[in-house]
Amino acid sequence: AEDRIRNLSQMLMQSQEYERQMISYELHDRIAQNLSWLKMSLGTFFKGHSDISSELIEKMKKFSNLTEQTIIAVRDLSYDLRPPGLDEMGLVTEIEIYCEEFSEKTGLEIDFQSAGMHTLKLADDTKIHLYRLIQEGLNNIRKHADAGQVTIKLVGVSPNIILRIEDDGKGFDVKARELALDNEKRMGLRSMRERVNLLQGQMTIQSRQMKGTKIFIKLPYLEQDNESKEKHINY
Ligand SMILES: Nc1ncnc2c1ncn2[C@@H]1O[C@H](COP(=O)(O)OP(=O)(O)OP(=O)(O)O)[C@@H](O)[C@H]1O
Ligand SMILES: [Mg+2]
């Protein structure tokens, strides 16, 4: 029964990711493109007309600015929904970029360190789960922790992958909070646990008032694809 629930849960998360990807592409390919075109058109709207009042020009500038801000918002959203580089650049680079941008936007100091990951061949699912774990961890810190400094460590030490997310914020009562979550519409920590469960790992959270929060995640590194299995057979 446990296996069946795990399968179901996995399927649900996969279809959620697929949906996100579709929305992300739509936002990026259609909506952002149209907005870019709109912005360009606004920029040249008065071209060839010499008798435009400065009032109208000012108004048009405002429209143009608003369009620009909307483009940025749509791009950010599209990116958050599905980081494009996860497939092309690899997980570690993608997390580096995410941390850098997160830091710029929020003023949080983020120290991301990684080791032993490049040689691992991770399944796509695992990559997305790890990425989402870090995303939620950071967003929780931004929303709740009142922290200045974050340290993230992602390390591959055979046969495990270790992920630590630590902040120097105000901390929280983990047990009490997790119990209370059952009656709240909060999904973050629960989905983190769910992801770790799906990867057959463990997650522990240590938090002390005014001493910050430490999230410790340990996953078994499961050799993913048939290629590596075949290799073992061929040897
Ligand atoms: N790093 C942290 N520092 C302090 N408190 C935290 C931290 N992470 C989580 N919490 C506390 O745990 C609670 C549950 O977190 P969770 O991510 O499940 O919900 P949320 O962030 O409030 O909502 P959601 O993630 O659904 O948008 C938070 O409301 C907050 O009180
Ligand atoms: Mg959250």
Tab-separated table of C-alpha atoms and ligand atoms in Angstrom:
chain	number	residue	atom	x	y	z
A	1	ALA	CA	0.000	0.000	0.000
A	2	GLU	CA	2.832	2.351	0.846
A	3	ASP	CA	4.346	1.743	-2.572
A	4	ARG	CA	1.043	2.513	-4.254
A	5	ILE	CA	0.667	5.759	-2.374
A	6	ARG	CA	4.206	6.699	-3.273
A	7	ASN	CA	3.538	5.970	-6.939
A	8	LEU	CA	0.384	8.002	-6.913
A	9	SER	CA	2.102	10.866	-5.195
A	10	GLN	CA	4.895	10.706	-7.726
A	11	MET	CA	2.460	10.785	-10.608
A	12	LEU	CA	0.671	13.768	-9.138
A	13	MET	CA	3.899	15.679	-8.730
A	14	GLN	CA	4.978	14.795	-12.255
A	15	SER	CA	1.743	16.029	-13.732
A	16	GLN	CA	2.028	19.175	-11.652
A	17	GLU	CA	5.510	19.764	-13.021
A	18	TYR	CA	4.301	19.122	-16.549
A	19	GLU	CA	1.509	21.625	-16.113
A	20	ARG	CA	3.925	24.196	-14.736
A	21	GLN	CA	6.139	23.675	-17.721
A	22	MET	CA	3.267	24.250	-20.118
A	23	ILE	CA	2.187	27.420	-18.316
A	24	SER	CA	5.767	28.580	-18.226
A	25	TYR	CA	6.218	28.114	-21.974
A	26	GLU	CA	2.932	29.819	-22.698
A	27	LEU	CA	3.897	32.780	-20.532
A	28	HIS	CA	7.286	33.025	-22.110
A	29	ASP	CA	6.561	32.234	-25.723
A	30	ARG	CA	3.280	33.962	-26.211
A	31	ILE	CA	2.492	36.449	-23.489
A	32	ALA	CA	5.981	37.860	-22.993
A	33	GLN	CA	6.522	38.014	-26.760
A	34	ASN	CA	3.300	39.924	-27.296
A	35	LEU	CA	4.170	42.308	-24.513
A	36	SER	CA	7.604	42.921	-26.015
A	37	TRP	CA	6.017	43.692	-29.306
A	38	LEU	CA	3.555	46.023	-27.563
A	39	LYS	CA	6.381	47.832	-25.841
A	40	MET	CA	8.234	48.312	-29.082
A	41	SER	CA	5.120	49.651	-30.742
A	42	LEU	CA	4.533	52.078	-27.896
A	43	GLY	CA	8.095	53.290	-28.234
A	44	THR	CA	7.598	54.240	-31.878
A	45	PHE	CA	3.951	55.274	-31.616
A	46	PHE	CA	4.531	58.961	-32.238
A	47	LYS	CA	7.231	58.514	-34.826
A	48	GLY	CA	6.682	60.773	-37.784
A	49	HIS	CA	4.313	63.044	-35.831
A	50	SER	CA	5.788	66.362	-34.801
A	51	ASP	CA	2.842	68.019	-33.091
A	52	ILE	CA	2.450	65.774	-30.046
A	53	SER	CA	1.873	67.526	-26.724
A	54	SER	CA	4.345	66.789	-23.970
A	55	GLU	CA	1.385	65.612	-21.907
A	56	LEU	CA	0.700	62.800	-24.368
A	57	ILE	CA	4.367	61.911	-24.542
A	58	GLU	CA	4.476	61.638	-20.758
A	59	LYS	CA	1.405	59.415	-20.759
A	60	MET	CA	2.928	57.158	-23.356
A	61	LYS	CA	6.094	56.884	-21.307
A	62	LYS	CA	4.014	55.655	-18.384
A	63	PHE	CA	2.306	53.039	-20.548
A	64	SER	CA	5.654	51.950	-21.805
A	65	ASN	CA	7.072	51.658	-18.289
A	66	LEU	CA	4.106	49.670	-17.087
A	67	THR	CA	4.488	47.336	-20.044
A	68	GLU	CA	8.160	46.912	-19.239
A	69	GLN	CA	7.400	46.051	-15.603
A	70	THR	CA	4.770	43.568	-16.727
A	71	ILE	CA	7.264	41.908	-19.037
A	72	ILE	CA	9.709	41.513	-16.169
A	73	ALA	CA	6.991	40.094	-13.914
A	74	VAL	CA	5.890	37.607	-16.565
A	75	ARG	CA	9.477	36.540	-17.231
A	76	ASP	CA	10.147	36.061	-13.504
A	77	LEU	CA	7.011	34.005	-13.141
A	78	SER	CA	7.805	31.918	-16.176
A	79	TYR	CA	11.286	31.304	-14.845
A	80	ASP	CA	10.050	30.392	-11.374
A	81	LEU	CA	7.567	27.948	-12.813
A	82	ARG	CA	10.209	26.153	-14.784
A	83	PRO	CA	13.878	27.084	-14.822
A	84	PRO	CA	14.863	26.477	-18.441
A	85	GLY	CA	18.457	25.606	-17.699
A	86	LEU	CA	17.646	22.600	-15.562
A	87	ASP	CA	17.738	20.527	-18.712
A	88	GLU	CA	20.610	22.261	-20.470
A	89	MET	CA	23.025	23.710	-17.936
A	90	GLY	CA	22.628	21.277	-15.129
A	91	LEU	CA	21.382	21.527	-11.611
A	92	VAL	CA	24.305	23.153	-9.830
A	93	THR	CA	24.638	26.016	-12.318
A	94	GLU	CA	20.917	26.565	-12.237
A	95	ILE	CA	20.884	26.735	-8.436
A	96	GLU	CA	23.807	29.162	-8.508
A	97	ILE	CA	21.870	31.454	-10.807
A	98	TYR	CA	18.754	31.138	-8.696
A	99	CYS	CA	20.630	31.988	-5.502
A	100	GLU	CA	22.316	34.965	-7.091
A	101	GLU	CA	19.068	36.419	-8.341
A	102	PHE	CA	17.290	35.663	-5.092
A	103	SER	CA	20.025	37.435	-3.221
A	104	GLU	CA	19.819	40.483	-5.486
A	105	LYS	CA	16.079	40.728	-5.093
A	106	THR	CA	15.902	40.201	-1.356
A	107	GLY	CA	19.194	41.459	0.013
A	108	LEU	CA	19.778	38.112	1.722
A	109	GLU	CA	23.369	37.002	1.681
A	110	ILE	CA	23.418	33.491	0.234
A	111	ASP	CA	26.437	31.272	0.340
A	112	PHE	CA	25.874	28.291	-1.935
A	113	GLN	CA	28.481	25.555	-1.892
A	114	SER	CA	28.426	22.364	-3.841
A	115	ALA	CA	30.728	19.401	-4.180
A	116	GLY	CA	30.680	15.995	-5.761
A	117	MET	CA	27.533	16.691	-7.765
A	118	HIS	CA	28.913	17.028	-11.277
A	119	THR	CA	29.832	13.408	-11.570
A	120	LEU	CA	26.387	12.194	-10.554
A	121	LYS	CA	23.869	11.335	-13.193
A	122	LEU	CA	20.663	12.484	-11.625
A	123	ALA	CA	17.221	11.579	-12.860
A	124	ASP	CA	15.189	14.569	-14.068
A	125	ASP	CA	12.748	14.076	-11.220
A	126	THR	CA	15.519	14.233	-8.658
A	127	LYS	CA	16.875	17.442	-10.152
A	128	ILE	CA	13.497	19.117	-10.043
A	129	HIS	CA	12.858	17.953	-6.480
A	130	LEU	CA	16.205	19.304	-5.300
A	131	TYR	CA	15.631	22.576	-7.077
A	132	ARG	CA	12.148	22.942	-5.601
A	133	LEU	CA	13.420	22.090	-2.110
A	134	ILE	CA	15.908	24.936	-2.305
A	135	GLN	CA	13.313	27.256	-3.794
A	136	GLU	CA	10.869	26.645	-0.942
A	137	GLY	CA	13.616	26.758	1.675
A	138	LEU	CA	14.733	30.167	0.446
A	139	ASN	CA	11.215	31.503	0.110
A	140	ASN	CA	10.428	30.472	3.659
A	141	ILE	CA	13.532	32.250	4.857
A	142	ARG	CA	12.542	35.372	2.946
A	143	LYS	CA	8.987	35.273	4.285
A	144	HIS	CA	9.423	34.125	7.848
A	145	ALA	CA	12.970	34.089	9.123
A	146	ASP	CA	14.076	37.698	9.239
A	147	ALA	CA	17.545	36.437	8.436
A	148	GLY	CA	20.605	38.104	6.961
A	149	GLN	CA	22.712	35.145	5.987
A	150	VAL	CA	21.869	31.817	4.382
A	151	THR	CA	24.169	28.891	3.765
A	152	ILE	CA	23.214	26.169	1.320
A	153	LYS	CA	25.317	23.074	0.880
A	154	LEU	CA	24.641	20.460	-1.733
A	155	VAL	CA	27.034	17.569	-1.585
A	156	GLY	CA	27.218	14.214	-3.270
A	157	VAL	CA	28.923	11.726	-0.988
A	158	SER	CA	28.329	8.219	-2.224
A	159	PRO	CA	25.822	6.715	-1.638
A	160	ASN	CA	24.003	9.854	-0.532
A	161	ILE	CA	23.148	13.355	-1.528
A	162	ILE	CA	23.136	15.819	1.316
A	163	LEU	CA	21.344	19.129	1.214
A	164	ARG	CA	21.596	21.639	4.056
A	165	ILE	CA	19.821	24.940	4.197
A	166	GLU	CA	20.721	27.137	7.156
A	167	ASP	CA	19.662	30.625	8.120
A	168	ASP	CA	20.537	32.945	10.959
A	169	GLY	CA	16.994	34.174	11.421
A	170	LYS	CA	14.562	34.118	14.296
A	171	GLY	CA	13.787	30.418	14.215
A	172	PHE	CA	10.502	28.709	15.016
A	173	ASP	CA	8.984	25.931	17.084
A	174	VAL	CA	9.120	23.161	14.503
A	175	LYS	CA	6.958	20.584	16.300
A	176	ALA	CA	4.233	23.025	17.218
A	177	ARG	CA	4.243	24.603	13.783
A	178	GLU	CA	4.107	21.277	11.951
A	179	LEU	CA	1.211	20.094	14.106
A	180	ALA	CA	-0.672	23.301	13.440
A	181	LEU	CA	-0.071	23.016	9.696
A	182	ASP	CA	-2.701	20.299	9.422
A	183	ASN	CA	-5.374	22.949	9.898
A	184	GLU	CA	-3.780	25.598	7.726
A	185	LYS	CA	-3.589	26.139	4.026
A	186	ARG	CA	0.187	26.161	4.018
A	187	MET	CA	1.903	23.839	1.651
A	188	GLY	CA	5.604	24.612	1.799
A	189	LEU	CA	6.997	22.375	4.519
A	190	ARG	CA	4.528	19.634	3.687
A	191	SER	CA	5.548	19.577	0.055
A	192	MET	CA	9.203	19.556	1.099
A	193	ARG	CA	8.544	16.473	3.228
A	194	GLU	CA	6.592	14.913	0.396
A	195	ARG	CA	9.413	15.436	-2.072
A	196	VAL	CA	11.983	14.012	0.309
A	197	ASN	CA	9.695	11.044	0.914
A	198	LEU	CA	9.360	10.406	-2.789
A	199	LEU	CA	13.121	10.373	-3.062
A	200	GLN	CA	13.199	7.949	-0.137
A	201	GLY	CA	15.243	10.322	1.917
A	202	GLN	CA	15.023	11.946	5.319
A	203	MET	CA	14.524	15.524	6.338
A	204	THR	CA	15.113	16.983	9.768
A	205	ILE	CA	14.587	20.547	10.829
A	206	GLN	CA	16.400	22.062	13.769
A	207	SER	CA	15.364	25.477	14.859
A	208	ARG	CA	16.053	27.575	17.924
A	209	GLN	CA	14.640	30.893	18.847
A	210	MET	CA	16.881	33.689	17.605
A	211	LYS	CA	19.459	31.085	16.580
A	212	GLY	CA	18.120	30.338	13.152
A	213	THR	CA	16.905	27.263	11.343
A	214	LYS	CA	18.786	24.311	9.900
A	215	ILE	CA	17.189	21.993	7.408
A	216	PHE	CA	19.051	18.777	6.864
A	217	ILE	CA	18.094	16.523	3.972
A	218	LYS	CA	19.694	13.211	3.166
A	219	LEU	CA	18.805	11.287	0.046
A	220	PRO	CA	20.031	7.991	-1.249
A	221	TYR	CA	21.725	8.464	-4.597
A	222	LEU	CA	19.900	6.097	-6.849
A	223	GLU	CA	21.721	5.262	-10.043
A	224	GLN	CA	19.117	6.359	-12.489
A	225	ASP	CA	19.214	5.198	-16.021
A	226	ASN	CA	19.480	1.969	-17.925
A	227	GLU	CA	22.782	3.088	-19.340
A	228	SER	CA	24.556	2.706	-16.043
A	229	LYS	CA	22.735	-0.527	-15.329
A	230	GLU	CA	23.777	-1.870	-18.717
A	231	LYS	CA	27.342	-0.935	-18.015
A	232	HIS	CA	27.322	-3.072	-14.900
A	233	ILE	CA	25.925	-5.957	-16.882
A	234	ASN	CA	28.497	-5.565	-19.639
A	235	TYR	CA	31.451	-5.497	-17.278
B	1	LIG	N1	13.315	29.447	7.870
B	1	LIG	C1	12.254	29.708	8.665
B	1	LIG	N2	12.375	30.588	9.696
B	1	LIG	C2	11.330	30.843	10.503
B	1	LIG	N3	10.113	30.269	10.385
B	1	LIG	C3	9.925	29.386	9.388
B	1	LIG	C4	10.972	29.060	8.472
B	1	LIG	N4	10.492	28.146	7.594
B	1	LIG	C5	9.227	27.929	7.943
B	1	LIG	N5	8.860	28.663	9.019
B	1	LIG	C6	7.554	28.606	9.722
B	1	LIG	O1	6.886	27.417	9.343
B	1	LIG	C7	5.621	27.725	8.820
B	1	LIG	C8	5.264	26.747	7.739
B	1	LIG	O2	6.016	26.941	6.564
B	1	LIG	P1	5.336	26.572	5.174
B	1	LIG	O3	6.336	26.765	4.099
B	1	LIG	O4	4.722	25.233	5.305
B	1	LIG	O5	4.145	27.621	5.044
B	1	LIG	P2	4.163	29.111	4.500
B	1	LIG	O6	5.494	29.483	3.988
B	1	LIG	O7	3.596	29.971	5.583
B	1	LIG	O8	3.111	29.051	3.320
B	1	LIG	P3	3.361	28.481	1.823
B	1	LIG	O9	4.691	27.815	1.810
B	1	LIG	O10	2.247	27.525	1.582
B	1	LIG	O11	3.304	29.668	0.951
B	1	LIG	C9	5.681	29.150	8.364
B	1	LIG	O12	4.424	29.760	8.371
B	1	LIG	C10	6.642	29.754	9.390
B	1	LIG	O13	5.936	30.078	10.562
B	2	MG	MG	6.498	28.302	2.608
